[in-house]
Coordinates of C-alpha atoms in Angstrom, one line a residue:
M1 CA 41.7 -39.5 19.0
G2 CA 38.1 -39.4 20.3
G3 CA 36.4 -42.0 22.4
G4 CA 33.0 -42.0 20.7
T5 CA 31.1 -44.9 19.2
G6 CA 33.5 -45.1 16.2
G7 CA 36.6 -44.5 18.4
C8 CA 35.7 -47.3 20.7
A9 CA 35.0 -49.8 17.9
T10 CA 38.3 -48.8 16.3
A11 CA 40.1 -49.6 19.6
F12 CA 38.3 -52.9 19.9
G13 CA 39.2 -54.0 16.3
A14 CA 42.9 -53.1 16.9
L15 CA 43.2 -54.6 20.4
R16 CA 41.6 -57.8 19.3
N17 CA 44.3 -58.0 16.7
G18 CA 47.3 -57.7 19.1
L19 CA 47.9 -53.8 18.8
T20 CA 48.3 -51.4 21.7
V21 CA 46.1 -48.5 21.7
I22 CA 46.0 -44.9 23.1
M23 CA 42.5 -43.5 23.0
T24 CA 41.7 -40.0 24.0
E25 CA 38.2 -38.6 24.9
E26 CA 37.2 -34.9 25.3
T27 CA 34.7 -35.7 28.1
D28 CA 34.9 -38.1 31.0
W29 CA 32.5 -40.5 29.3
I30 CA 33.6 -42.8 26.4
G31 CA 30.7 -43.9 23.9
G32 CA 29.8 -40.8 22.0
Q33 CA 26.3 -41.0 20.6
L34 CA 25.4 -44.0 22.9
T35 CA 26.6 -42.2 26.1
Q36 CA 27.7 -38.6 26.5
Q37 CA 25.3 -37.3 23.7
G38 CA 22.3 -39.0 25.0
V39 CA 21.0 -40.7 21.7
P40 CA 19.4 -44.1 21.9
P41 CA 20.5 -46.3 19.1
D42 CA 18.9 -45.6 15.7
E43 CA 19.0 -48.8 14.0
H44 CA 17.2 -50.9 11.2
K45 CA 14.7 -53.8 11.5
W46 CA 17.2 -56.6 10.9
I47 CA 19.7 -55.4 13.7
N48 CA 19.1 -58.3 16.0
D49 CA 20.0 -60.8 13.3
F50 CA 22.4 -59.2 10.9
G51 CA 23.3 -55.8 9.3
A52 CA 25.9 -54.9 12.0
T53 CA 29.2 -56.6 13.2
A54 CA 29.2 -59.5 15.6
L55 CA 30.8 -57.3 18.3
Y56 CA 28.1 -54.6 18.0
R57 CA 25.3 -57.2 18.4
E58 CA 27.4 -58.5 21.5
F59 CA 27.4 -55.0 22.8
R60 CA 23.7 -54.9 22.5
K61 CA 23.4 -58.3 24.3
K62 CA 25.5 -57.0 27.2
V63 CA 23.3 -54.0 27.6
R64 CA 20.3 -56.3 28.0
A65 CA 22.1 -58.6 30.3
Y66 CA 22.9 -55.7 32.5
Y67 CA 19.3 -54.9 33.0
R68 CA 18.5 -58.6 33.7
N69 CA 21.3 -59.0 36.3
N70 CA 20.9 -55.6 38.0
Y71 CA 17.4 -54.3 37.7
P72 CA 14.1 -55.8 38.9
I73 CA 12.5 -56.3 35.5
K74 CA 9.2 -58.0 35.4
E75 CA 9.3 -61.8 35.0
Q76 CA 7.8 -61.9 31.5
H77 CA 10.8 -60.0 30.3
A78 CA 13.5 -62.1 31.9
D79 CA 14.1 -64.4 28.9
N80 CA 13.2 -61.7 26.2
E81 CA 16.1 -61.5 23.9
R82 CA 14.7 -58.3 22.5
F83 CA 13.9 -56.7 25.8
N84 CA 13.7 -52.9 25.2
P85 CA 14.1 -51.1 28.6
G86 CA 12.4 -47.9 27.4
N87 CA 9.9 -49.3 24.9
A88 CA 10.8 -46.4 22.8
S89 CA 9.0 -45.9 19.5
V90 CA 12.4 -45.0 17.8
S91 CA 14.7 -47.6 19.0
E92 CA 14.5 -51.4 19.9
I93 CA 17.1 -51.0 22.6
S94 CA 16.4 -47.6 24.0
H95 CA 18.2 -47.5 27.4
E96 CA 20.1 -45.3 29.9
P97 CA 23.4 -43.7 28.6
K98 CA 25.3 -44.8 31.7
I99 CA 24.5 -48.5 31.0
S100 CA 26.3 -48.2 27.6
L101 CA 29.1 -46.5 29.2
R102 CA 29.5 -49.4 31.9
V103 CA 29.2 -52.1 29.3
L104 CA 31.8 -50.4 27.1
E105 CA 34.1 -49.9 30.1
T106 CA 33.7 -53.5 31.2
M107 CA 34.6 -54.6 27.6
F108 CA 37.8 -52.5 27.7
D109 CA 38.8 -53.4 31.3
P110 CA 40.9 -56.5 30.3
Y111 CA 42.9 -54.5 27.8
I112 CA 43.5 -51.7 30.3
S113 CA 44.6 -54.2 33.0
A114 CA 47.0 -55.8 30.5
G115 CA 48.5 -52.4 29.5
K116 CA 47.2 -52.8 26.1
L117 CA 44.9 -49.8 26.2
V118 CA 45.8 -46.4 27.5
L119 CA 42.6 -44.3 27.9
L120 CA 43.1 -40.5 28.3
R121 CA 39.9 -38.9 29.3
E122 CA 39.2 -35.2 29.3
T123 CA 41.9 -34.9 26.7
V124 CA 41.8 -32.8 23.5
A125 CA 44.2 -32.6 20.4
L126 CA 45.9 -29.2 20.1
D127 CA 48.0 -29.7 16.9
A128 CA 49.9 -32.2 14.9
S129 CA 53.2 -32.9 13.3
T130 CA 53.4 -34.4 9.9
K131 CA 56.2 -35.5 7.4
G132 CA 55.3 -36.0 3.8
N133 CA 52.2 -38.1 3.7
K134 CA 52.4 -39.3 7.3
V135 CA 51.3 -37.9 10.7
Q136 CA 54.3 -38.2 13.1
S137 CA 52.5 -37.1 16.3
V138 CA 49.7 -35.4 17.9
R139 CA 50.0 -32.9 20.8
V140 CA 47.2 -33.1 23.4
K141 CA 46.0 -31.4 26.5
N142 CA 44.3 -32.6 29.6
L143 CA 41.3 -30.2 30.2
S144 CA 41.4 -30.8 33.9
T145 CA 45.1 -30.5 34.7
G146 CA 46.3 -28.5 31.8
E147 CA 49.0 -31.1 31.2
K148 CA 50.2 -31.4 27.7
R149 CA 52.0 -34.4 26.1
N150 CA 53.0 -35.6 22.6
L151 CA 51.5 -38.8 21.3
E152 CA 53.6 -40.7 18.8
A153 CA 52.2 -43.7 16.8
P154 CA 52.6 -45.4 13.5
F155 CA 48.8 -44.8 12.8
F156 CA 46.2 -42.5 13.9
A157 CA 42.4 -42.6 13.8
D158 CA 40.2 -39.4 13.7
A159 CA 37.3 -40.3 15.9
T160 CA 36.6 -36.8 16.9
E161 CA 33.0 -35.6 16.4
L162 CA 33.8 -32.7 14.1
G163 CA 37.0 -34.3 12.3
D164 CA 39.3 -32.1 14.1
L165 CA 42.4 -34.0 13.2
L166 CA 41.9 -33.4 9.5
P167 CA 42.8 -29.8 9.4
M168 CA 45.7 -30.2 12.0
T169 CA 47.3 -33.0 10.1
G170 CA 46.7 -31.3 6.5
T171 CA 44.4 -34.3 5.5
E172 CA 42.4 -32.9 2.5
Y173 CA 38.6 -32.6 3.4
V174 CA 35.3 -31.0 2.5
T175 CA 32.5 -29.6 4.5
G176 CA 28.8 -28.9 4.0
A177 CA 26.7 -29.4 0.8
E178 CA 28.0 -30.0 -2.6
A179 CA 26.5 -28.8 -5.8
K180 CA 24.7 -31.1 -8.2
S181 CA 27.2 -30.2 -10.9
D182 CA 29.8 -31.8 -8.8
T183 CA 28.1 -35.0 -7.5
G184 CA 25.1 -35.6 -10.1
E185 CA 23.0 -36.4 -7.1
L186 CA 19.3 -36.3 -7.6
H187 CA 18.6 -34.3 -4.5
A188 CA 21.8 -32.2 -4.3
A189 CA 21.7 -28.4 -4.1
E190 CA 22.1 -26.4 -7.3
I191 CA 24.9 -24.3 -5.7
A192 CA 27.5 -25.7 -3.3
D193 CA 27.7 -24.4 0.3
P194 CA 30.5 -25.6 2.5
T195 CA 29.0 -23.8 5.5
N196 CA 25.7 -25.7 5.2
N197 CA 25.6 -28.4 7.8
Q198 CA 22.9 -30.4 9.5
A199 CA 21.5 -29.1 12.9
F200 CA 23.0 -30.4 16.1
T201 CA 21.2 -31.0 19.3
V202 CA 21.9 -30.7 23.0
C203 CA 19.9 -33.6 24.5
Y204 CA 18.7 -34.1 28.1
A205 CA 16.7 -36.5 30.2
M206 CA 13.6 -36.1 32.3
D207 CA 11.0 -37.9 34.3
Y208 CA 7.5 -36.9 35.6
R209 CA 6.5 -36.3 39.2
P210 CA 2.6 -35.8 39.3
N211 CA 1.3 -33.1 41.8
E212 CA 4.9 -31.7 42.2
D213 CA 6.5 -28.5 40.8
W214 CA 9.9 -28.9 39.2
T215 CA 9.8 -25.9 37.0
I216 CA 13.2 -24.6 36.2
D217 CA 14.1 -20.9 36.3
K218 CA 13.2 -19.2 33.0
P219 CA 16.1 -19.5 30.7
E220 CA 17.7 -16.2 29.6
E221 CA 16.7 -16.7 25.9
Y222 CA 13.3 -18.1 26.5
G223 CA 11.7 -15.0 25.1
F224 CA 13.5 -15.4 21.9
W225 CA 12.9 -19.2 21.5
R226 CA 9.2 -19.0 22.6
D227 CA 8.5 -16.6 19.7
F228 CA 11.0 -18.1 17.2
T229 CA 9.6 -18.9 13.9
P230 CA 12.3 -20.7 11.6
E231 CA 13.0 -19.1 8.2
M232 CA 13.7 -21.9 5.7
K233 CA 13.7 -22.3 1.9
M234 CA 10.8 -24.6 2.4
P235 CA 8.6 -23.2 5.2
W236 CA 8.6 -24.8 8.7
A237 CA 5.2 -25.7 10.2
G238 CA 5.0 -22.7 12.5
K239 CA 6.9 -21.7 15.6
L240 CA 9.7 -24.0 16.7
L241 CA 8.2 -24.4 20.2
E242 CA 4.9 -25.8 19.2
L243 CA 3.5 -29.5 19.1
N244 CA 4.0 -29.7 15.4
Y245 CA 6.9 -29.9 12.8
S246 CA 7.6 -30.4 9.1
N247 CA 6.9 -33.9 8.0
P248 CA 10.5 -34.9 7.0
R249 CA 9.2 -36.6 3.7
T250 CA 6.6 -34.2 2.6
L251 CA 7.5 -31.0 4.5
L252 CA 3.8 -30.5 5.3
P253 CA 2.9 -29.6 8.8
K254 CA 2.5 -32.6 11.0
N255 CA 1.1 -32.5 14.4
L256 CA 2.7 -34.1 17.6
G257 CA 1.5 -34.9 20.9
F258 CA 3.0 -34.8 24.4
D259 CA 1.7 -36.4 27.5
P260 CA 4.2 -37.5 30.2
R261 CA 1.9 -40.0 31.8
G262 CA 2.9 -42.2 28.9
N263 CA -0.4 -42.5 27.3
H264 CA -0.7 -43.3 23.6
M265 CA -2.4 -40.5 21.7
K266 CA -4.8 -40.8 18.9
E267 CA -3.4 -40.2 15.4
V268 CA -0.2 -38.4 16.8
L269 CA 3.2 -39.4 18.2
N270 CA 3.4 -38.9 21.9
L271 CA 6.9 -37.3 22.1
W272 CA 7.2 -38.7 25.6
M273 CA 7.5 -42.2 24.3
Y274 CA 9.7 -41.3 21.3
R275 CA 13.0 -41.7 23.0
R276 CA 11.9 -43.1 26.4
I277 CA 14.9 -44.9 28.0
L278 CA 13.0 -46.5 31.0
A279 CA 9.4 -47.5 30.8
K280 CA 7.9 -47.9 34.3
D281 CA 5.8 -50.8 33.1
N282 CA 8.9 -53.0 32.3
F283 CA 9.9 -53.2 36.0
E284 CA 8.4 -54.6 39.2
E285 CA 5.7 -52.5 40.8
G286 CA 6.9 -49.6 42.8
F287 CA 10.5 -49.7 41.4
L288 CA 10.0 -46.5 39.2
T289 CA 7.6 -43.8 40.0
G290 CA 7.4 -43.0 36.4
D291 CA 9.2 -43.2 33.0
I292 CA 12.4 -41.5 32.1
T293 CA 12.8 -40.2 28.5
L294 CA 15.4 -38.4 26.5
V295 CA 14.7 -35.2 24.7
N296 CA 16.0 -35.2 21.2
Y297 CA 13.1 -33.7 19.4
P298 CA 12.5 -31.5 16.2
Q299 CA 12.0 -28.6 18.8
N300 CA 15.5 -28.7 20.1
D301 CA 17.4 -29.1 16.8
Y302 CA 19.8 -26.1 16.7
F303 CA 20.3 -24.6 13.1
L304 CA 21.1 -20.9 13.6
G305 CA 24.7 -21.4 13.0
N306 CA 27.3 -23.5 11.4
I307 CA 29.9 -25.2 13.9
V308 CA 32.2 -26.8 11.3
D309 CA 35.4 -25.0 10.6
V310 CA 34.7 -22.1 12.8
S311 CA 36.7 -20.4 15.6
D312 CA 36.5 -21.7 19.2
S313 CA 34.6 -18.7 20.2
E314 CA 32.0 -19.2 17.6
L315 CA 31.6 -22.8 18.3
K316 CA 31.1 -22.1 22.0
H317 CA 28.6 -19.3 21.2
H318 CA 26.4 -21.7 19.2
I319 CA 26.7 -24.5 21.6
N320 CA 25.6 -22.2 24.4
R321 CA 22.7 -20.9 22.4
A322 CA 21.7 -24.7 21.6
K323 CA 21.7 -25.2 25.4
Q324 CA 19.4 -22.2 25.9
L325 CA 17.2 -23.7 23.1
S326 CA 17.0 -27.1 25.0
L327 CA 16.3 -25.5 28.4
S328 CA 13.7 -23.2 26.8
L329 CA 11.9 -26.3 25.3
L330 CA 11.9 -27.9 28.9
Y331 CA 10.5 -24.6 30.4
W332 CA 7.8 -24.5 27.7
L333 CA 6.9 -28.0 28.4
Q334 CA 6.6 -27.3 32.0
T335 CA 4.7 -24.1 31.7
E336 CA 3.0 -23.7 28.3
A337 CA 2.7 -26.9 26.3
P338 CA -1.0 -27.7 25.5
R339 CA -2.3 -30.6 27.5
P340 CA -5.0 -33.1 26.3
D341 CA -7.3 -32.0 29.1
G342 CA -7.2 -28.4 27.6
G343 CA -4.8 -27.0 30.3
S344 CA -1.2 -25.7 29.8
G345 CA 2.1 -27.1 31.1
W346 CA 3.4 -29.9 33.0
P347 CA 5.3 -28.6 36.2
G348 CA 5.8 -32.0 37.4
I349 CA 8.4 -32.7 34.6
R350 CA 11.7 -33.1 36.3
L351 CA 15.2 -32.6 34.7
R352 CA 17.5 -35.5 35.5
P353 CA 21.1 -34.4 35.8
D354 CA 22.0 -37.8 37.3
V355 CA 21.0 -39.6 34.2
M356 CA 23.3 -37.5 32.1
G357 CA 26.1 -37.2 34.5
T358 CA 26.2 -33.5 34.5
N359 CA 25.4 -30.7 36.9
D360 CA 23.2 -28.8 34.6
G361 CA 21.3 -31.8 33.3
L362 CA 22.2 -31.4 29.7
A363 CA 24.3 -34.0 27.7
K364 CA 28.0 -33.7 28.2
Y365 CA 28.4 -33.1 24.5
P366 CA 26.1 -32.0 21.6
Y367 CA 24.7 -34.7 19.4
I368 CA 26.7 -33.8 16.1
R369 CA 25.2 -35.0 12.9
E370 CA 27.7 -33.6 10.3
A371 CA 31.4 -33.1 10.4
R372 CA 34.4 -32.4 8.2
R373 CA 34.6 -35.3 5.6
I374 CA 37.8 -36.6 4.0
K375 CA 38.6 -36.4 0.4
P376 CA 38.7 -40.2 -0.3
L377 CA 40.0 -42.6 -2.8
F378 CA 36.2 -43.4 -3.4
R379 CA 33.2 -41.1 -2.7
I380 CA 29.8 -42.5 -1.8
T381 CA 27.0 -40.6 -3.5
E382 CA 23.3 -40.9 -3.9
H383 CA 24.0 -42.9 -7.1
H384 CA 25.2 -45.8 -4.9
V385 CA 22.5 -45.9 -2.2
G386 CA 19.6 -43.6 -2.9
K387 CA 16.5 -45.8 -3.8
T388 CA 15.1 -43.6 -6.6
Q389 CA 18.4 -42.8 -8.2
R390 CA 19.4 -46.5 -8.0
A391 CA 16.3 -47.6 -9.5
S392 CA 16.8 -45.2 -12.5
I393 CA 20.3 -46.3 -13.0
Q394 CA 19.4 -50.0 -12.8
G395 CA 16.2 -49.5 -15.0
V396 CA 14.0 -51.3 -12.5
S397 CA 11.3 -50.3 -10.1
E398 CA 12.2 -49.0 -6.6
A399 CA 10.9 -52.1 -5.0
E400 CA 13.5 -54.1 -7.2
A401 CA 16.4 -51.7 -6.7
R402 CA 19.6 -52.6 -4.9
A403 CA 22.4 -50.5 -3.7
Q404 CA 25.7 -50.4 -5.6
N405 CA 27.7 -53.7 -5.0
F406 CA 31.2 -52.7 -3.7
E407 CA 34.0 -55.2 -4.4
D408 CA 35.9 -53.6 -1.5
S409 CA 33.1 -53.7 1.0
V410 CA 34.2 -53.9 4.6
G411 CA 30.8 -53.7 6.3
I412 CA 27.1 -53.2 5.8
G413 CA 24.5 -50.9 7.2
Y414 CA 21.1 -49.4 6.6
Y415 CA 19.2 -46.2 7.4
H416 CA 17.2 -43.8 5.2
I417 CA 18.9 -40.7 4.0
D418 CA 17.9 -38.4 6.9
L419 CA 19.1 -34.8 6.9
H420 CA 17.8 -32.5 9.7
P421 CA 17.2 -28.7 9.0
S422 CA 20.6 -27.1 8.3
S423 CA 22.5 -23.9 9.1
G424 CA 22.0 -23.0 5.3
G425 CA 18.3 -22.8 5.7
D426 CA 17.2 -26.2 4.4
N427 CA 14.2 -27.9 5.9
Y428 CA 14.4 -31.7 6.3
I429 CA 15.9 -33.6 3.3
D430 CA 14.6 -37.1 3.9
F431 CA 14.2 -39.8 1.3
A432 CA 14.5 -43.6 0.9
S433 CA 17.9 -45.4 0.6
L434 CA 18.8 -49.1 0.2
P435 CA 20.6 -51.4 2.4
F436 CA 24.2 -50.5 1.8
Q437 CA 27.8 -51.5 2.0
I438 CA 30.8 -49.6 3.4
P439 CA 33.5 -49.5 0.7
L440 CA 37.1 -49.4 1.9
G441 CA 37.9 -46.6 -0.5
A442 CA 35.6 -44.2 1.3
L443 CA 37.7 -44.7 4.4
I444 CA 41.1 -43.9 2.9
P445 CA 42.2 -40.5 2.3
Q446 CA 43.5 -39.6 -1.2
R447 CA 47.1 -38.8 0.1
M448 CA 47.7 -39.4 3.8
E449 CA 48.9 -42.8 4.6
N450 CA 48.5 -43.3 8.3
I451 CA 45.5 -41.4 9.4
F452 CA 41.8 -42.7 8.9
P453 CA 38.3 -41.4 9.5
V454 CA 36.2 -43.7 11.9
N455 CA 32.9 -42.1 12.2
K456 CA 30.8 -39.5 10.2
N457 CA 34.0 -38.0 8.8
I458 CA 34.4 -40.7 6.0
G459 CA 34.0 -40.1 2.3
T460 CA 30.5 -39.4 1.8
T461 CA 28.6 -36.5 0.4
H462 CA 26.4 -34.1 2.4
L463 CA 23.6 -36.3 1.4
T464 CA 24.8 -39.8 1.9
N465 CA 26.2 -38.7 5.3
G466 CA 22.6 -38.8 6.2
C467 CA 22.5 -42.6 6.1
Y468 CA 26.1 -43.5 7.3
R469 CA 26.1 -41.4 10.4
L470 CA 24.0 -43.6 12.8
H471 CA 25.3 -45.8 15.6
P472 CA 25.7 -49.2 14.1
V473 CA 27.2 -47.9 10.9
E474 CA 29.7 -45.7 12.8
W475 CA 30.6 -48.8 14.8
S476 CA 31.2 -50.8 11.7
I477 CA 33.4 -48.1 10.2
G478 CA 35.5 -47.9 13.3
E479 CA 35.9 -51.7 13.7
A480 CA 37.0 -52.1 10.1
I481 CA 39.7 -49.5 10.5
G482 CA 40.7 -51.1 13.8
M483 CA 41.4 -54.4 11.7
F484 CA 42.8 -52.5 8.8
V485 CA 45.7 -51.1 10.6
P486 CA 47.3 -54.3 11.9
F487 CA 46.8 -55.8 8.4
L488 CA 48.7 -52.8 7.0
M489 CA 51.4 -53.2 9.5
E490 CA 51.7 -56.8 8.6
T491 CA 52.0 -56.1 4.9
G492 CA 54.1 -53.0 5.2
R493 CA 52.2 -51.5 2.3
S494 CA 50.3 -48.2 2.3
P495 CA 46.5 -48.2 2.3
Q496 CA 46.4 -46.7 -1.2
E497 CA 48.5 -49.7 -2.4
I498 CA 46.2 -52.1 -0.8
Y499 CA 43.2 -50.4 -2.3
K500 CA 44.6 -50.8 -5.8
D501 CA 45.3 -54.6 -5.4
P502 CA 42.0 -56.6 -5.5
A503 CA 43.8 -59.7 -4.2
A504 CA 45.0 -57.9 -1.1
V505 CA 41.5 -56.5 -0.6
R506 CA 40.0 -60.0 -0.8
K507 CA 42.5 -61.2 1.8
F508 CA 41.5 -58.4 4.2
Q509 CA 37.9 -59.1 3.6
S510 CA 38.5 -62.7 4.5
L511 CA 40.2 -61.6 7.8
I512 CA 37.4 -59.4 8.8
R513 CA 34.7 -62.0 8.0
S514 CA 36.4 -64.4 10.1
Q515 CA 36.0 -61.9 13.0
G516 CA 32.3 -61.3 12.5
V517 CA 32.0 -58.7 9.9
D518 CA 29.4 -59.1 7.1
T519 CA 30.5 -57.6 3.8
H520 CA 27.3 -58.4 1.8
W521 CA 23.7 -58.3 2.8
P522 CA 22.0 -61.6 3.1
Y523 CA 19.1 -60.8 0.7
E524 CA 17.6 -64.3 1.0
K525 CA 16.8 -63.7 4.6
M526 CA 15.4 -60.1 4.1

């Protein structure tokens, strides 16, 4: 249920192992973060060689091959195995969302032709039927036609962005921030707050047309957002719509720059290049009139309301306000943003609806950073992956610290613990983690036997969600579950039984390693 990054990876893992799959998707684009949410991959420095599944690395190769085969890239990039279409500062493979979409669809085409995969786009879950510790069926609705149908299966994967299936199926879960008395985490809050979730963002694409005026109509809420100063427990740098923000590590004010001509700026990050998805200089002369960039900035993070476990009307209210914030940022950049030459505004900035596949130019779906999380057999905490807390536990320096070794590891990943400002008034919470493993126990609910989380709804805490939520980790989680289900079907045992049987876990690990999944970091290569 859900065709995002984790949902796609789950389907690939299951299909590759002989199962048939029904995959729903709320929008008309599969791919989640990679596509309909407009977020270029956030990855680690070893990603080209290890630290993700073989299939994820193959997906990345196919993205680069698409550009080589279809775009007039300059000759010097033709054989570059690390070609970065956007030359973004945040990603080594920053590219157009539609290319990820086309690659994923091409990878699924053989299974659809063979009748192994049924893809139900523009379809959402309404409710579920359960019996004991098992889900019997999920009732879904097509958003275009209104048609409803009942989907029955022996196993279900919750790949929705907010963990929608968990309450529908009675699967035990948590939300928001835990208290230090509960988790013992170094950076945990003193008081738990289940409504305190990270900001979400409505992204969009834009390019720049010098000497032209593409200024949009003033957004309805522009007056509010132009003057809005965030109120946080640790102060924000100033107004939200300014070229500064709070340094995520120190929370001190940090200046930013903005120049859509693609110029490097002295001592500050040029936001234009931050998530650029096509860099004009990568292509033959005259092909592009300018760069195309995606806007996922500190200035359009929306944190004025929680969207987890709220009514549909409240959810829509906050998403609409987030859209107003993103459009207000665009209008501010077009009309008021300070320029290096002392002027104000860049009217030549043009919204690119065609890049996002929408009429309004905004992403099809918000970029969700935090969702409902299962109550798992094993919960990942800062004790297991936080650099400072691990060093203290191990009695070594932070440089010598390593993440907890999990005997039930079903994948690996890495990203720093990165929490954006929250609906509960927290500023950034950002600190170092260590290259980590994905323990099988964090993917198995305490009670339910045939439903699994396959993205950011796994058994992390509010804090550790901050490093397990990125593209390649979500993919690894999904692919692991896609392989776990046929393994369970072959053994006829429950996931809880398998988890308690070290020999069975080792057998499963042997299977997934044979299919390109690393379960341990190759420290000798790092």
